[in-house]
Amino acid sequence: MSRIEARPDEETARTGDLLDRLLGRLRGGLPADAVLTDPDVTVSYARDMASFCPAGTPAAVVLPRTVEEVQHVMRTATALRVPVVPQGARTGLSGGANADDGWIVLSLTRMDRILEISPVDRIAVVEPGVVNAALSRAVDAHGLAYPPDPSSWETCTIGGNIGTASGGLCCVKYGVTAEYVLGLDVVLADGRLMSTGRRTAKGVAGYDLTRLFVGSEGSLGIVVRAVLALRPKPPEQLVLAAEFASARAACDAVCAIMAGGHVPSLLELMDRTTVKAVNELAHMGLPEATEALLLAAFDTTDPGADLAAVGALCEAAGATQVVPADDAAESELLLQARRLSLPALEAVKGTTMIDDVCVPRSRLGDLLDGVERIAEKYRLTIGVCAHAGDGNTHPAVCFDAADADESRRARESFDEIMALGLELGGTITGEHGVGVLKKEWLARELGPVGLEMQRAVKQTFDPLGILNPGKLF
Amino acid sequence: MSRIEARPDEETARTGDLLDRLLGRLRGGLPADAVLTDPDVTVSYARDMASFCPAGTPAAVVLPRTVEEVQHVMRTATALRVPVVPQGARTGLSGGANADDGWIVLSLTRMDRILEISPVDRIAVVEPGVVNAALSRAVDAHGLAYPPDPSSWETCTIGGNIGTASGGLCCVKYGVTAEYVLGLDVVLADGRLMSTGRRTAKGVAGYDLTRLFVGSEGSLGIVVRAVLALRPKPPEQLVLAAEFASARAACDAVCAIMAGGHVPSLLELMDRTTVKAVNELAHMGLPEATEALLLAAFDTTDPGADLAAVGALCEAAGATQVVPADDAAESELLLQARRLSLPALEAVKGTTMIDDVCVPRSRLGDLLDGVERIAEKYRLTIGVCAHAGDGNTHPAVCFDAADADESRRARESFDEIMALGLELGGTITGEHGVGVLKKEWLARELGPVGLEMQRAVKQTFDPLGILNPGKLF
């Protein structure tokens, strides 16, 4: 792959004097084991999990353990004008964590301490490298929950979640990462440390810079500490599966459930292609004759009653079969199937481009119909799994990366899905972020005034343009 | 009162040529009835409900009905470098809506249309002048709720709520205004129109400028349209009242309730002074012998069971009496008492300064004890009502504004309460905003780096400094 297009054609720290000075200065403030420079190693840190996103060979990977070490890295980067990309577990899907030739990769994975958990204040204070699942388990022991649960929750980090404003399966009831970030400590581009937000339940002191950093993909500063809101641990959820003879009917059921005032803890859709792919990968025995499988769950005190009401709505919308899980084990099996959807679709042709279009849920049926048309037009397999209750779809374009023509068609279909999403009043990204994959599309979604003001904000926080340049816009 | 201190000593549009040009240009793009210039009238728009906040005589009050008219006002203001303050119902408590000599007051009250309510998408699209209660009633008819409910909800506007990031009684379960604003149309300082955010449940396309505008007190742009998230209408809530022999014991109960994983729809505290004041104002027969009254409510499917559990926790914390309401009417009476708290405290000495300190709820007892010490030190009556579940207190300093010495002591005690809040890990404002009343304190809370970056953001959106100058910092 080629270098990231937006890098200016100037001297990089790939070789020569600049590289020597950079490594010398970095080593002056970091332990020896915290600066990796072997190109074979640094290149292995150069990209996240997105397809079609260029990357290069970073000059160094730094692995700080303290805030002061992060400050040292940023002071060095500012002094030498070397670009920096902060990284968590690199499970992102938009190329937001990719590094170009000569960059510093700033991996926060060694800053992985949970500093505090308070059941009375319902907060946790964490370093950015804490793995999502590790935090979830730690707060669970206190009867608390940290809801945001991206598919990669077993490996992805809280810092990465904050950088990309991650979502997950439970967002339909509990919201996304942004809603759980109360305050941040951020190292600015020039190495200064800034605190934003609060550790209280409420607070409106000044502009909400906390939220500005959430989803900023490392382009405004380096998050080194976060105060997160927690919730009481909900009861175990119970899942229902409903089969439909068309995706449109399943979407009608979603609309009926949400218009009916129900508050499911999960409302997910897998289309025929996805169901088949999951069966092929994991032999789970999902019903292959179905056109769409809807999973609904409730974690209320009487989930059986909620599932009965929602089951009736599914039947009214034309469900061919409605199967409530009998217990937590059956429920978990259905969720496993959903979580396997994207890996399973990737296995179809070896590579996927995973879209993340979110539309008003009333337009979900239109989007799914449109994706089917697009798949036909480009002669491609596109499987759709969706956080249906949020209108957030993940059409996964399956293709053989070795086939140039198919790859070109994949990219074109991917773009056409985003165009359709915007046409339906939606957004190009519900939870995966813009990275490099969607930057042309961000400009279309924002319009010229919005884009100009976003760029002005970037300029305000990163006047030298060293923080993850070429991402977002 | 004197003029707002931060106004630069330059020509204002109070008299002479600049005033003529200003009024001429404004009238060129606005209907005749939308430009008020009589100083007796304009001065009546010069302040909100905060004490100790200076204001002057505005040059004009403009009352646009369309986005284009707002754009005309901002183009005019930019061309002539005249400051503009956007206003809703002026129910704010920090002076954020106050105007200085020669300013344009931009009242959004005539832009009061509810443009859309969608039960499937669970959103409303509104103009900024819609009154909070009007929206609440309109969505109620669709089985939906717009939760944020500041005390002034019968008169305050959504635009004002967005400007100050308002809270209310139900925040402990449902969160604050910020959590319900999905997207905005904003007229920038120079008159350009920008859209932020989305109308989908989720979306992470670019920096979260929506949240940057929420709570920005009219200092970054003029909100002319908002997409708001709605929730299904919850069941009617049932309230319990618990009396305590000390404020500390009531705070212990609050901690026990929240640590116990309960999710009350309301958890409010009134201290002895507040209870007495409400009885004096409204003869409500609240128990005067008590040191603190705690109100807890649940809007669950079985609120009686929740109230029983919470009642037991109150008794364990030392409640002298626990009285669950029998029905909705009794519940509403208790809420009325709570809603009357601030007006009742104002009636004690004619004037109040209402603080808004929010602390981690584990420090609530320390704050209340500290406020009592401060009241003694300054020989003042300070009543405290609090959104106790959020740790958000409203100590109301009661004083006679005609008594210069008492007024001085009132201001000093008010400041000392903020100092205490910061010392306890809290914030100077949980929901009322900074305005002019707390701008010195904002600088203390943010620290020098935070303050510098906040100012830089202001400069980015308002390079000429015409949008509500002198507020926040």
Coordinates of C-alpha atoms in Angstrom, one line a residue, chain A residues 84-315:
Chain A
V84 CA 2.5 11.1 16.1
V85 CA -0.4 8.6 16.0
P86 CA -1.7 7.4 19.4
Q87 CA -2.8 3.7 19.4
G88 CA -4.7 1.3 21.6
A89 CA -5.2 -2.3 20.4
R90 CA -5.5 -1.3 16.7
T91 CA -8.9 -3.0 16.3
G92 CA -10.3 0.1 14.6
L93 CA -12.0 -0.3 11.2
S94 CA -11.3 3.0 9.5
G95 CA -7.5 3.3 9.4
G96 CA -7.6 5.9 12.1
A97 CA -4.6 4.3 13.9
N98 CA -2.5 3.9 10.8
A99 CA 1.0 5.4 10.7
D100 CA 3.0 6.7 7.8
D101 CA 6.7 6.7 7.0
G102 CA 8.8 8.3 9.7
W103 CA 6.0 8.8 12.2
I104 CA 6.0 8.1 15.9
V105 CA 3.6 5.4 17.0
L106 CA 2.5 6.3 20.5
S107 CA 1.1 3.0 22.0
L108 CA -0.8 3.5 25.2
T109 CA -1.1 -0.2 25.9
R110 CA 1.3 -0.1 28.9
M111 CA -0.7 2.5 30.7
D112 CA -3.3 0.0 31.7
R113 CA -4.1 0.6 35.4
I114 CA -7.6 0.9 36.8
L115 CA -6.9 3.7 39.3
E116 CA -10.2 3.8 41.1
I117 CA -13.7 2.3 41.2
S118 CA -16.3 4.0 43.3
P119 CA -19.7 2.4 43.8
V120 CA -21.1 5.5 45.6
D121 CA -20.0 7.9 42.9
R122 CA -20.5 5.3 40.2
I123 CA -17.3 6.2 38.5
A124 CA -14.1 4.5 37.4
V125 CA -10.8 6.3 36.8
V126 CA -8.6 4.6 34.3
E127 CA -5.5 4.9 32.2
P128 CA -6.1 4.6 28.4
G129 CA -4.6 1.2 27.9
V130 CA -7.1 -0.6 30.1
V131 CA -8.8 -3.3 28.0
N132 CA -12.6 -2.8 27.8
A133 CA -13.3 -6.4 29.1
A134 CA -10.8 -5.9 32.0
L135 CA -12.7 -2.8 33.1
S136 CA -16.1 -4.5 32.6
R137 CA -15.0 -7.5 34.8
A138 CA -13.4 -5.2 37.5
V139 CA -16.6 -3.1 37.9
D140 CA -18.8 -6.2 37.7
A141 CA -17.2 -7.3 41.0
H142 CA -18.5 -4.1 42.6
G143 CA -22.1 -4.7 41.2
L144 CA -21.5 -2.1 38.5
A145 CA -21.4 -2.1 34.7
Y146 CA -19.5 -0.2 32.1
P147 CA -21.9 -0.6 29.2
P148 CA -20.1 0.3 25.9
D149 CA -19.3 -3.1 24.4
P150 CA -17.8 -3.0 20.9
S151 CA -17.4 -6.3 19.2
S152 CA -13.7 -6.2 20.0
W153 CA -14.3 -5.7 23.7
E154 CA -12.0 -8.5 24.7
T155 CA -9.0 -6.8 23.2
C156 CA -9.8 -3.1 22.5
T157 CA -8.7 -0.4 25.0
I158 CA -10.7 2.3 26.7
G159 CA -8.3 4.9 25.1
G160 CA -9.2 3.5 21.7
N161 CA -12.8 3.4 22.5
I162 CA -12.6 7.1 23.5
G163 CA -10.7 8.0 20.3
T164 CA -13.3 6.4 18.1
A165 CA -16.3 7.0 20.3
S166 CA -17.1 3.3 20.1
G167 CA -20.6 1.8 20.2
G168 CA -21.6 -1.8 20.6
L169 CA -24.5 -4.1 21.1
C170 CA -26.0 -2.5 24.1
C171 CA -26.1 1.0 22.8
V172 CA -29.8 0.9 22.0
K173 CA -30.5 1.0 25.7
Y174 CA -27.3 2.3 27.3
G175 CA -25.8 4.7 24.7
V176 CA -22.3 4.9 23.4
T177 CA -18.8 5.6 24.8
A178 CA -19.3 9.3 24.7
E179 CA -22.1 9.2 27.2
Y180 CA -19.8 7.5 29.8
V181 CA -16.8 9.9 29.6
L182 CA -17.1 12.5 32.3
G183 CA -13.6 13.9 32.4
L184 CA -10.2 13.5 30.7
D185 CA -6.6 14.3 31.3
V186 CA -5.1 15.1 27.9
V187 CA -1.5 15.7 26.8
L188 CA -1.7 18.4 24.2
A189 CA 0.4 18.5 21.0
D190 CA 3.1 20.6 22.7
G191 CA 3.3 18.3 25.7
R192 CA 1.3 20.4 28.2
L193 CA -1.2 18.5 30.4
M194 CA -4.9 19.7 30.4
S195 CA -7.8 18.4 32.5
T196 CA -11.3 18.5 31.1
G197 CA -14.7 17.8 32.6
R198 CA -15.4 16.5 36.0
R199 CA -15.7 13.5 38.3
T200 CA -19.2 14.6 39.4
A201 CA -22.5 13.4 38.0
K202 CA -23.3 16.8 36.5
G203 CA -21.2 19.8 35.5
V204 CA -21.4 22.6 33.0
A205 CA -18.2 24.7 33.8
G206 CA -17.2 26.0 30.4
Y207 CA -17.2 24.5 27.0
D208 CA -17.5 20.7 26.8
L209 CA -14.0 19.9 25.7
T210 CA -14.3 16.4 27.0
R211 CA -16.8 15.5 24.3
L212 CA -14.6 17.3 21.7
F213 CA -11.9 14.8 22.4
V214 CA -14.2 11.8 22.4
G215 CA -14.2 10.6 18.8
S216 CA -11.4 12.9 17.7
E217 CA -9.2 9.9 16.6
G218 CA -6.1 11.2 18.3
S219 CA -6.0 14.3 16.2
L220 CA -6.5 16.8 19.0
G221 CA -4.4 15.4 21.9
I222 CA -3.4 12.3 23.8
V223 CA -5.8 11.0 26.4
V224 CA -3.8 9.8 29.4
R225 CA -6.5 9.3 32.0
A226 CA -10.3 9.1 31.9
V227 CA -13.1 9.4 34.5
L228 CA -15.9 7.1 33.4
A229 CA -19.5 6.9 34.5
L230 CA -20.7 3.5 35.6
R231 CA -24.2 2.1 36.0
P232 CA -25.6 -0.5 38.4
K233 CA -25.2 -3.9 36.9
P234 CA -28.5 -4.8 35.2
P235 CA -30.2 -8.2 35.5
E236 CA -29.1 -10.9 33.1
Q237 CA -30.7 -10.3 29.7
L238 CA -33.0 -12.8 28.0
V239 CA -32.9 -13.0 24.2
L240 CA -35.5 -13.7 21.6
A241 CA -34.8 -14.7 18.0
A242 CA -37.4 -14.0 15.2
E243 CA -37.1 -15.1 11.6
F244 CA -38.6 -13.1 8.8
A245 CA -39.3 -13.8 5.1
S246 CA -37.8 -10.5 4.1
A247 CA -35.4 -7.9 5.6
R248 CA -38.1 -5.3 5.1
A249 CA -40.5 -7.2 7.4
A250 CA -37.8 -7.4 10.1
C251 CA -37.2 -3.7 9.8
D252 CA -41.0 -3.1 10.2
A253 CA -40.8 -5.1 13.4
V254 CA -37.9 -2.9 14.6
C255 CA -40.0 0.2 14.0
A256 CA -43.1 -1.3 15.7
I257 CA -41.0 -2.3 18.8
M258 CA -39.4 1.2 19.1
A259 CA -42.6 3.1 18.4
G260 CA -44.4 0.9 20.9
G261 CA -42.2 2.4 23.7
H262 CA -40.2 -0.8 24.4
V263 CA -36.6 -0.4 25.7
P264 CA -34.7 -3.5 24.6
S265 CA -31.2 -4.0 25.9
L266 CA -30.3 -5.3 22.4
L267 CA -32.0 -5.2 19.0
E268 CA -29.8 -6.7 16.3
L269 CA -30.4 -7.9 12.8
M270 CA -28.5 -10.4 10.7
D271 CA -29.4 -10.8 7.0
R272 CA -29.5 -14.1 5.1
T273 CA -25.9 -13.7 3.9
T274 CA -24.7 -13.1 7.5
V275 CA -26.6 -16.0 8.9
K276 CA -25.1 -18.4 6.3
A277 CA -21.6 -17.0 6.9
V278 CA -21.9 -17.6 10.6
N279 CA -23.1 -21.1 10.1
E280 CA -20.2 -21.8 7.7
L281 CA -17.7 -20.4 10.1
A282 CA -19.0 -21.8 13.4
H283 CA -21.6 -24.5 12.5
M284 CA -24.1 -22.8 14.9
G285 CA -27.2 -24.3 13.3
L286 CA -28.9 -20.9 12.7
P287 CA -32.0 -21.1 10.5
E288 CA -30.6 -20.8 6.9
A289 CA -34.0 -20.6 5.2
T290 CA -34.7 -17.2 6.8
E291 CA -34.2 -13.9 5.0
A292 CA -33.5 -12.0 8.2
L293 CA -33.0 -12.9 11.8
L294 CA -33.8 -10.4 14.5
L295 CA -32.5 -10.7 18.0
A296 CA -34.2 -8.7 20.8
A297 CA -33.2 -8.8 24.4
F298 CA -34.4 -7.3 27.7
D299 CA -32.6 -7.0 31.0
T300 CA -35.6 -5.9 32.9
T301 CA -37.0 -7.5 36.1
D302 CA -39.5 -9.5 34.0
P303 CA -37.8 -10.0 30.7
G304 CA -40.2 -12.8 29.8
A305 CA -43.1 -10.4 29.7
D306 CA -41.2 -8.0 27.5
L307 CA -40.1 -10.7 25.1
A308 CA -43.7 -11.9 24.8
A309 CA -44.9 -8.4 23.9
V310 CA -42.1 -7.9 21.4
G311 CA -42.6 -11.4 20.0
A312 CA -46.2 -10.5 19.3
L313 CA -45.1 -7.4 17.4
C314 CA -42.7 -9.5 15.4
E315 CA -45.5 -11.8 14.4

